[in-house]
XYZ file of C-alpha atoms in Angstrom:
558
model
C -3.411 20.411 -22.284
C -0.858 19.477 -19.641
C -3.370 20.236 -16.874
C -6.120 18.225 -18.617
C -3.779 15.270 -19.181
C -2.681 15.447 -15.542
C -6.239 15.498 -14.201
C -7.277 12.606 -16.472
C -4.279 10.495 -15.442
C -4.814 11.364 -11.780
C -8.520 10.422 -11.942
C -7.691 7.110 -13.627
C -5.064 6.236 -11.014
C -7.378 7.146 -8.113
C -10.308 5.144 -9.551
C -8.064 2.110 -10.030
C -6.879 2.481 -6.441
C -10.463 2.630 -5.134
C -11.482 -0.360 -7.269
C -8.480 -2.382 -6.070
C -9.158 -1.682 -2.380
C -12.795 -2.703 -2.862
C -11.744 -5.830 -4.769
C -9.543 -6.996 -1.887
C -12.261 -6.282 0.672
C -14.912 -8.127 -1.387
C -12.713 -11.207 -1.716
C -12.041 -11.338 1.994
C -15.691 -10.762 2.951
C -16.874 -13.541 0.631
C -14.262 -15.986 1.930
C -14.235 -15.251 5.630
C -17.210 -12.966 6.280
C -19.010 -15.685 8.217
C -16.444 -15.559 11.038
C -16.663 -11.785 11.516
C -19.700 -11.892 13.805
C -18.077 -14.350 16.191
C -14.816 -12.361 16.274
C -16.562 -9.057 16.893
C -19.208 -10.119 19.392
C -17.206 -12.370 21.731
C -16.924 -10.959 25.251
C -13.434 -9.559 25.904
C -11.576 -6.663 27.552
C -11.289 -3.284 25.829
C -7.617 -3.901 25.037
C -8.441 -7.256 23.449
C -11.321 -5.653 21.531
C -8.957 -3.009 20.141
C -6.588 -5.735 18.909
C -9.544 -7.426 17.204
C -10.214 -4.104 15.449
C -6.578 -3.891 14.339
C -6.716 -7.376 12.850
C -10.088 -6.840 11.179
C -8.921 -3.601 9.519
C -5.786 -5.292 8.206
C -7.881 -8.113 6.772
C -10.594 -5.867 5.280
C -8.191 -3.048 4.311
C -10.776 -0.548 5.531
C -11.403 1.022 8.916
C -14.807 2.187 7.634
C -15.816 -1.427 6.950
C -14.850 -2.367 10.527
C -16.852 0.573 11.868
C -19.933 -0.406 9.850
C -19.760 -4.058 10.921
C -19.359 -2.978 14.537
C -22.254 -0.532 14.295
C -24.472 -3.207 12.791
C -23.814 -5.657 15.622
C -24.270 -2.879 18.215
C -27.592 -1.954 16.582
C -28.666 -5.596 16.912
C -27.806 -5.645 20.624
C -24.953 -8.139 20.160
C -22.130 -5.741 21.080
C -21.733 -3.189 23.857
C -20.925 0.461 23.166
C -17.547 0.353 24.949
C -16.334 -2.789 23.154
C -17.610 -1.485 19.826
C -15.800 1.842 20.206
C -12.584 0.023 21.196
C -12.861 -2.133 18.061
C -13.363 0.945 15.861
C -10.352 2.723 17.396
C -8.278 -0.395 16.841
C -9.556 -0.524 13.266
C -8.136 2.940 12.621
C -4.714 1.760 13.789
C -4.984 -1.370 11.640
C -5.742 0.805 8.616
C -2.568 2.786 9.344
C -0.542 -0.442 9.450
C -1.899 -1.364 6.006
C -0.637 1.971 4.682
C 2.791 1.205 6.143
C 2.902 -2.078 4.208
C 1.625 -0.642 0.938
C 3.911 2.398 1.050
C 6.966 0.249 0.238
C 8.036 0.012 -3.406
C 6.845 -3.462 -4.321
C 6.582 -3.169 -8.105
C 8.605 -6.380 -8.507
C 5.756 -8.268 -6.799
C 3.065 -7.196 -9.284
C 3.678 -9.861 -11.993
C 3.754 -12.621 -9.385
C 0.488 -11.484 -7.798
C -1.217 -11.125 -11.184
C -0.044 -14.539 -12.387
C -0.974 -16.461 -9.240
C -4.152 -14.478 -8.554
C -5.333 -14.673 -12.161
C -4.809 -18.430 -12.293
C -6.718 -19.009 -9.040
C -9.608 -16.759 -10.043
C -9.995 -17.953 -13.640
C -8.954 -21.598 -13.578
C -9.884 -22.909 -10.116
C -13.503 -23.701 -9.196
C -13.132 -23.921 -5.398
C -14.771 -20.908 -3.741
C -11.991 -20.004 -1.311
C -9.287 -20.414 -3.947
C -11.180 -18.117 -6.344
C -11.609 -15.459 -3.687
C -7.923 -15.727 -2.768
C -7.189 -15.069 -6.441
C -9.430 -12.002 -6.252
C -7.528 -10.778 -3.185
C -4.085 -11.249 -4.780
C -5.145 -9.485 -7.972
C -6.621 -6.634 -5.910
C -3.301 -6.148 -4.103
C -1.516 -6.137 -7.470
C -3.935 -3.474 -8.746
C -3.237 -1.347 -5.652
C 0.480 -1.431 -6.418
C -0.168 -0.676 -10.104
C -2.410 2.286 -9.215
C 0.280 3.736 -6.958
C 2.797 3.468 -9.806
C 0.303 5.196 -12.141
C -0.138 7.909 -9.517
C 3.619 8.540 -9.393
C 3.824 8.599 -13.200
C 0.858 10.981 -13.476
C 2.789 13.546 -11.449
C 5.922 13.479 -13.618
C 4.755 15.782 -16.462
C 3.372 18.443 -14.138
C 5.969 18.344 -11.380
C 8.178 20.868 -13.144
C 5.315 23.170 -14.153
C 4.298 26.263 -12.214
C 0.862 24.821 -11.341
C 1.674 22.072 -8.863
C 4.467 23.898 -6.968
C 2.153 26.891 -6.504
C -0.633 24.699 -5.080
C 1.842 22.805 -2.899
C 3.364 26.001 -1.538
C -0.064 27.398 -0.725
C -1.081 24.244 1.132
C 2.173 24.303 3.077
C 1.478 27.887 4.194
C -2.255 27.488 4.893
C -2.402 24.280 6.891
C -6.080 24.759 7.763
C -7.022 24.653 4.070
C -4.766 21.621 3.609
C -6.525 19.944 6.546
C -9.965 20.598 5.032
C -8.810 19.410 1.596
C -7.541 16.163 3.158
C -10.837 15.658 5.004
C -12.871 16.243 1.833
C -10.568 13.948 -0.155
C -10.997 11.034 2.269
C -14.780 11.451 2.437
C -15.256 11.759 -1.336
C -13.023 8.741 -2.007
C -14.771 6.840 0.833
C -11.433 5.230 1.647
C -8.884 6.555 4.111
C -6.360 3.986 2.846
C -6.619 5.280 -0.723
C -6.567 8.967 0.298
C -3.569 8.684 2.616
C -1.638 6.473 0.179
C -2.100 9.197 -2.426
C -0.795 11.871 -0.006
C 2.192 9.694 0.915
C 2.992 9.124 -2.761
C 2.870 12.874 -3.464
C 5.369 13.505 -0.662
C 7.578 10.595 -1.788
C 7.998 12.082 -5.274
C 8.489 15.626 -3.873
C 5.283 16.873 -5.516
C 4.254 18.521 -2.220
C 6.322 19.390 0.877
C 6.165 17.332 4.050
C 4.289 20.032 6.008
C 1.472 20.135 3.451
C 1.371 16.334 3.331
C 1.111 16.116 7.118
C -1.841 18.524 7.215
C -3.505 16.585 4.396
C -3.043 13.292 6.278
C -4.447 14.717 9.514
C -7.418 16.005 7.538
C -7.845 12.618 5.884
C -7.965 11.007 9.341
C -10.707 13.436 10.299
C -12.608 12.992 7.021
C -12.445 9.195 7.214
C -14.369 9.328 10.513
C -17.304 10.924 8.665
C -17.642 7.920 6.332
C -19.170 5.449 8.861
C -21.286 8.268 10.340
C -22.780 8.894 6.896
C -23.185 5.223 5.974
C -24.788 4.293 9.323
C -27.307 7.146 9.321
C -30.198 4.729 8.664
C -29.299 2.327 11.477
C -31.050 2.128 14.848
C -29.770 4.599 17.437
C -27.385 2.192 19.278
C -25.587 1.550 15.996
C -25.168 5.269 15.213
C -23.617 6.175 18.561
C -20.308 4.361 17.989
C -19.373 6.167 14.712
C -20.386 9.492 16.286
C -18.177 8.853 19.318
C -15.291 7.901 17.037
C -15.831 11.086 15.018
C -15.722 13.209 18.177
C -12.537 11.578 19.484
C -10.797 11.465 16.121
C -11.785 14.967 15.121
C -10.697 16.518 18.433
C -7.318 14.779 18.381
C -6.755 15.619 14.682
C -7.422 19.342 15.253
C -5.178 19.445 18.331
C -2.386 17.677 16.443
C -2.853 19.970 13.427
C -2.222 23.158 15.410
C 0.413 21.633 17.700
C 2.510 20.043 14.946
C 2.369 23.033 12.588
C 3.387 25.433 15.342
C 6.251 23.089 16.248
C 7.361 22.876 12.592
C 7.344 26.634 12.181
C 9.272 27.093 15.426
C 11.846 24.547 14.270
C 11.265 22.301 17.275
C 10.834 19.198 15.119
C 13.662 20.028 12.738
C 12.976 19.583 9.043
C 11.287 16.201 8.561
C 10.788 15.046 4.994
C 9.973 11.965 2.930
C 6.935 9.787 2.481
C 8.094 7.198 5.006
C 8.293 9.849 7.744
C 4.720 10.829 6.875
C 3.633 7.185 7.280
C 5.326 7.103 10.702
C 3.469 10.299 11.672
C 0.181 8.697 10.601
C 0.970 5.600 12.685
C 1.895 7.751 15.677
C -1.370 9.682 15.408
C -3.514 6.566 15.461
C -1.492 4.794 18.152
C -1.620 7.804 20.474
C -5.366 8.221 19.868
C -5.990 4.573 20.780
C -3.907 4.801 23.962
C -5.495 8.070 25.091
C -9.109 7.232 24.220
C -9.330 3.590 25.319
C -9.836 4.318 29.061
C -12.777 6.619 28.242
C -14.737 4.228 26.015
C -17.111 3.204 28.793
C -17.586 6.742 30.122
C -18.613 8.087 26.719
C -21.682 5.841 26.615
C -23.655 8.125 28.932
C -22.612 11.209 26.969
C -23.666 9.735 23.615
C -26.917 8.413 25.091
C -27.735 11.959 26.169
C -26.783 13.423 22.791
C -28.525 10.683 20.766
C -31.381 9.356 22.942
C -33.427 6.290 22.114
C -36.633 7.076 20.201
C -39.974 6.591 21.885
C -41.350 3.078 21.457
C -44.530 2.985 19.338
C -47.549 1.959 21.353
C -48.811 -0.399 18.673
C -45.624 -2.441 18.365
C -46.236 -5.747 20.094
C -43.463 -7.037 22.348
C -41.056 -4.411 21.052
C -41.235 -5.823 17.495
C -41.814 -3.543 14.470
C -45.356 -3.489 13.152
C -46.332 -4.731 9.701
C -45.697 -2.360 6.801
C -48.400 -3.921 4.604
C -51.087 -1.442 3.622
C -53.992 -2.201 1.283
C -53.916 1.434 0.130
C -50.804 0.485 -1.867
C -52.930 -1.701 -4.160
C -53.502 1.408 -6.288
C -49.781 1.424 -7.127
C -48.563 -2.125 -7.917
C -44.852 -1.238 -7.649
C -45.435 0.285 -4.223
C -47.356 -2.817 -3.137
C -44.479 -5.094 -4.258
C -42.001 -2.872 -2.382
C -44.112 -3.089 0.781
C -44.263 -6.854 0.370
C -40.475 -7.022 0.172
C -40.128 -4.843 3.266
C -42.446 -7.170 5.166
C -40.374 -10.133 3.991
C -37.262 -8.364 5.264
C -38.948 -7.978 8.651
C -39.850 -11.661 8.579
C -36.261 -12.531 7.622
C -34.942 -10.459 10.539
C -37.228 -12.383 12.920
C -35.966 -15.718 11.578
C -32.400 -14.427 11.870
C -33.059 -13.427 15.490
C -34.217 -17.002 16.133
C -31.232 -18.599 14.393
C -28.293 -16.470 15.587
C -28.354 -17.629 19.262
C -28.491 -21.346 18.362
C -24.859 -21.985 19.483
C -25.671 -20.393 22.858
C -28.713 -22.654 23.206
C -26.526 -25.701 22.658
C -23.797 -24.500 25.023
C -25.887 -23.212 27.918
C -29.391 -24.643 27.455
C -31.004 -21.622 29.115
C -34.735 -22.409 29.246
C -35.656 -18.709 29.267
C -33.620 -18.091 26.134
C -35.054 -21.168 24.433
C -38.616 -20.028 25.219
C -37.783 -16.549 23.868
C -36.547 -18.050 20.614
C -39.620 -20.245 20.310
C -41.874 -17.251 21.039
C -40.473 -15.484 17.975
C -41.850 -18.287 15.819
C -45.364 -17.026 16.551
C -44.343 -13.611 15.175
C -42.997 -15.341 12.052
C -46.279 -17.224 11.617
C -48.207 -13.959 11.951
C -46.006 -12.415 9.244
C -46.798 -15.295 6.885
C -50.527 -14.985 7.551
C -50.403 -11.261 6.854
C -48.432 -11.727 3.626
C -50.792 -14.420 2.340
C -53.840 -12.289 3.083
C -52.204 -9.244 1.489
C -51.358 -11.071 -1.744
C -54.738 -12.791 -1.859
C -56.425 -9.382 -1.754
C -54.436 -7.943 -4.662
C -56.667 -7.032 -7.626
C -55.300 -9.286 -10.388
C -56.552 -7.091 -13.229
C -54.761 -3.969 -11.990
C -51.514 -5.759 -11.145
C -50.899 -7.589 -14.404
C -49.290 -10.980 -14.959
C -45.701 -9.917 -14.253
C -46.417 -8.277 -10.887
C -48.732 -11.146 -9.936
C -45.920 -13.615 -10.681
C -43.483 -11.618 -8.531
C -46.029 -11.536 -5.693
C -46.502 -15.326 -5.896
C -42.729 -15.856 -5.793
C -42.516 -13.673 -2.689
C -45.285 -15.668 -1.000
C -43.374 -18.857 -1.809
C -40.309 -17.379 -0.115
C -42.410 -16.325 2.884
C -43.517 -19.960 3.232
C -39.874 -21.063 3.078
C -38.957 -18.517 5.772
C -41.762 -19.757 8.008
C -40.543 -23.334 7.518
C -37.004 -22.202 8.375
C -38.393 -20.740 11.606
C -40.034 -24.088 12.337
C -36.655 -25.781 11.896
C -35.247 -23.609 14.684
C -38.339 -23.896 16.895
C -39.175 -27.562 16.537
C -35.804 -29.123 15.834
C -32.749 -27.062 16.835
C -34.249 -25.675 20.063
C -35.620 -29.127 20.906
C -32.226 -30.718 20.243
C -30.551 -28.151 22.498
C -33.004 -28.983 25.293
C -32.506 -32.714 24.809
C -28.748 -32.304 24.827
C -28.758 -30.674 28.252
C -31.281 -33.064 29.710
C -29.029 -35.963 28.715
C -25.900 -34.121 29.828
C -23.977 -34.875 26.644
C -21.352 -32.710 24.929
C -20.013 -32.548 21.415
C -16.397 -33.393 20.744
C -14.127 -30.391 20.176
C -13.883 -31.185 16.464
C -17.625 -31.771 16.126
C -18.516 -28.501 17.849
C -16.074 -26.595 15.611
C -17.742 -28.092 12.528
C -21.227 -27.101 13.720
C -20.239 -23.532 14.679
C -18.446 -23.040 11.370
C -21.543 -24.203 9.513
C -23.695 -21.864 11.613
C -21.428 -18.899 10.784
C -21.652 -19.601 7.061
C -25.458 -19.766 7.224
C -25.639 -16.468 9.144
C -23.648 -14.854 6.329
C -25.963 -16.496 3.787
C -28.968 -14.936 5.520
C -27.479 -11.481 5.012
C -26.743 -12.323 1.382
C -30.329 -13.583 0.937
C -31.671 -10.250 2.247
C -29.494 -8.419 -0.279
C -30.832 -10.644 -3.078
C -34.408 -9.976 -1.960
C -33.916 -6.212 -2.208
C -31.632 -5.953 -5.241
C -32.720 -8.853 -7.502
C -29.025 -8.997 -8.420
C -28.107 -11.997 -10.588
C -24.496 -12.244 -9.395
C -25.585 -12.261 -5.746
C -28.244 -14.876 -6.524
C -25.619 -17.085 -8.185
C -23.332 -16.657 -5.191
C -26.147 -17.601 -2.804
C -26.854 -20.731 -4.841
C -23.162 -21.647 -4.753
C -23.170 -21.112 -0.993
C -26.040 -23.566 -0.708
C -23.858 -26.163 -2.428
C -21.013 -25.259 -0.053
C -23.241 -25.876 2.986
C -24.248 -29.257 1.565
C -20.565 -30.103 1.184
C -19.839 -28.988 4.759
C -22.682 -31.161 6.071
C -21.438 -34.166 4.110
C -17.810 -33.701 5.205
C -18.793 -33.220 8.850
C -20.879 -36.377 8.751
C -17.935 -38.343 7.337
C -15.526 -36.974 9.950
C -18.045 -37.762 12.683
C -18.279 -41.378 11.537
C -14.490 -41.628 11.501
C -14.415 -40.367 15.090
C -16.929 -43.074 16.003
C -14.683 -45.684 14.417
C -11.798 -44.425 16.548
C -13.952 -44.930 19.643
C -14.281 -41.274 20.689
C -16.632 -41.339 23.702
C -17.999 -37.794 23.259
C -18.779 -38.437 19.590
C -20.614 -41.656 20.483
C -22.758 -40.007 23.183
C -23.705 -37.038 20.989
C -23.938 -38.922 17.686
C -27.713 -38.679 17.160
C -27.871 -35.007 18.137
C -24.810 -34.160 16.025
C -26.159 -35.771 12.857
C -29.677 -34.370 13.355
C -28.209 -30.883 13.927
C -26.276 -31.109 10.666
C -29.435 -32.084 8.775
C -31.416 -29.278 10.398
C -28.756 -26.669 9.567
C -28.617 -27.825 5.966
C -32.416 -27.719 5.644
C -32.560 -24.263 7.240
C -30.005 -22.946 4.750
C -31.922 -24.487 1.814
C -35.045 -22.551 2.797
C -33.061 -19.301 3.119
C -31.355 -19.760 -0.262
C -34.698 -20.245 -2.058
C -34.921 -16.497 -2.772
C -32.279 -16.998 -5.479
C -34.318 -19.464 -7.577
C -36.790 -17.060 -9.274
C -33.949 -14.721 -10.280
C -31.818 -17.562 -11.617
C -34.788 -19.007 -13.496
C -35.717 -15.673 -15.108
C -32.145 -15.271 -16.360
C -31.831 -18.800 -17.715
C -29.343 -19.789 -15.004
C -31.362 -22.657 -13.532
C -31.987 -26.091 -15.020
C -35.480 -27.567 -14.845
C -34.048 -30.972 -13.912
C -30.728 -32.723 -13.541
C -32.088 -35.882 -15.238
C -31.091 -36.731 -18.813
C -34.103 -35.834 -20.945
C -33.525 -38.073 -23.986
C -32.179 -41.540 -23.272
C -30.982 -43.798 -26.118
C -33.699 -46.210 -27.251
C -31.581 -49.323 -26.617
C -31.085 -48.283 -22.954
C -34.844 -47.913 -22.463
C -35.604 -51.432 -23.787
């Protein structure tokens, strides 16, 4: 019974730890996810890129999340291999710094975090305040889970079971290394896995030597996580996690044999304690970053040879993917709806490719880039034509009313996407051209407001794609709330712009028409993107038919 109670308590503590880490990451992504693209894709040196990775990992509390974001931007051609690898290596060091912070005994902080975080999340309506409450409560849950983990070990620490396992792992460091690697991969969180190892050493449940081998294995296993999660990405996105795995795995194995031989020879003395293990983890990641950073650029050729680009299909026009719509799917209505959603995703990616470079169009006014963006609108129009023809050809009798309604909703969203593309083509690109012909510039404050709004909308496009695929009610509600947030941003920016005009700011006066028209265009673009949420909200009774009062008192109508 003692073993069963121990395993149950251990599983509960580990699951709470995983949930808490995810809760913190979700809160941060929902509050500040829109700025991640700009931070990751700005041109900078490899050293600066590594520091960006450190900061991003501290914020997200996950080196795997940093690696996945980096891989995604590399797959989209927005980030070079060398910069991406530097960011990922920095992310590993940032994850180690998080472990240093969380390894301290901070139980006294738990009630404060729960009280403040709970109040913000439950009682406050503002989006950022609610997400900050989520973050604070997640940190409190991390600390609680670590306390549960320590308490779970108490009943079994004096038994013969745990000391026997610990002694075996201390003797067989290769097995300990493999156990640590498997632990990190199964938990899908290096922070959670290494915190657990540190806690076990802190309470003397396992010796330092076994803990060190487990931590080195966890470092190796954590590098498999982004490799596994990015397996469906385009080739350029998969190369960075593979390079990180090669570097991290090689250095972990070398350190494993070198450190264990040094411990057995007595060269390192008799280190002990969880804090020493945290320092060893920090030293591992710092040394890896220093040693690997100069080779980031050189590894590109090696990885290109190992993972070459696939042959380009002959029938893909202008390098764009071909349509996935196939009339043979009419025989299976669910398959036809799935194909329709995939085509909408392709259409959404095209609109996203038009919208993402808008700040560059305004800053540089490159005619070639503007023409390239406008050329994509023809691809978007072709997608809409194909979707309309595909849905029009669906046999209504075989599909049934429910599937027919879903298909009509998807066509409506395709029309909204095409209109969003027109907003970029006919308004934003035209405004960028006009701006450079007139030689005007936004004020510093005005440009910051526009870029911030653009970042939020880019994040909303990703959220809209998730809603399209998942039909998730919570995500649809969040997307609708984000639409309201963009409206608020547009209104506040317009008010601040008018105040700058009243102060006599010359730049604001010269760019006033373009600034206000850009705000309206961005808001309209976001409204079209957010339309995917309406059918889901309506089906679940989350959407009002009208905001007008339905029954007015008779005396008011006279």
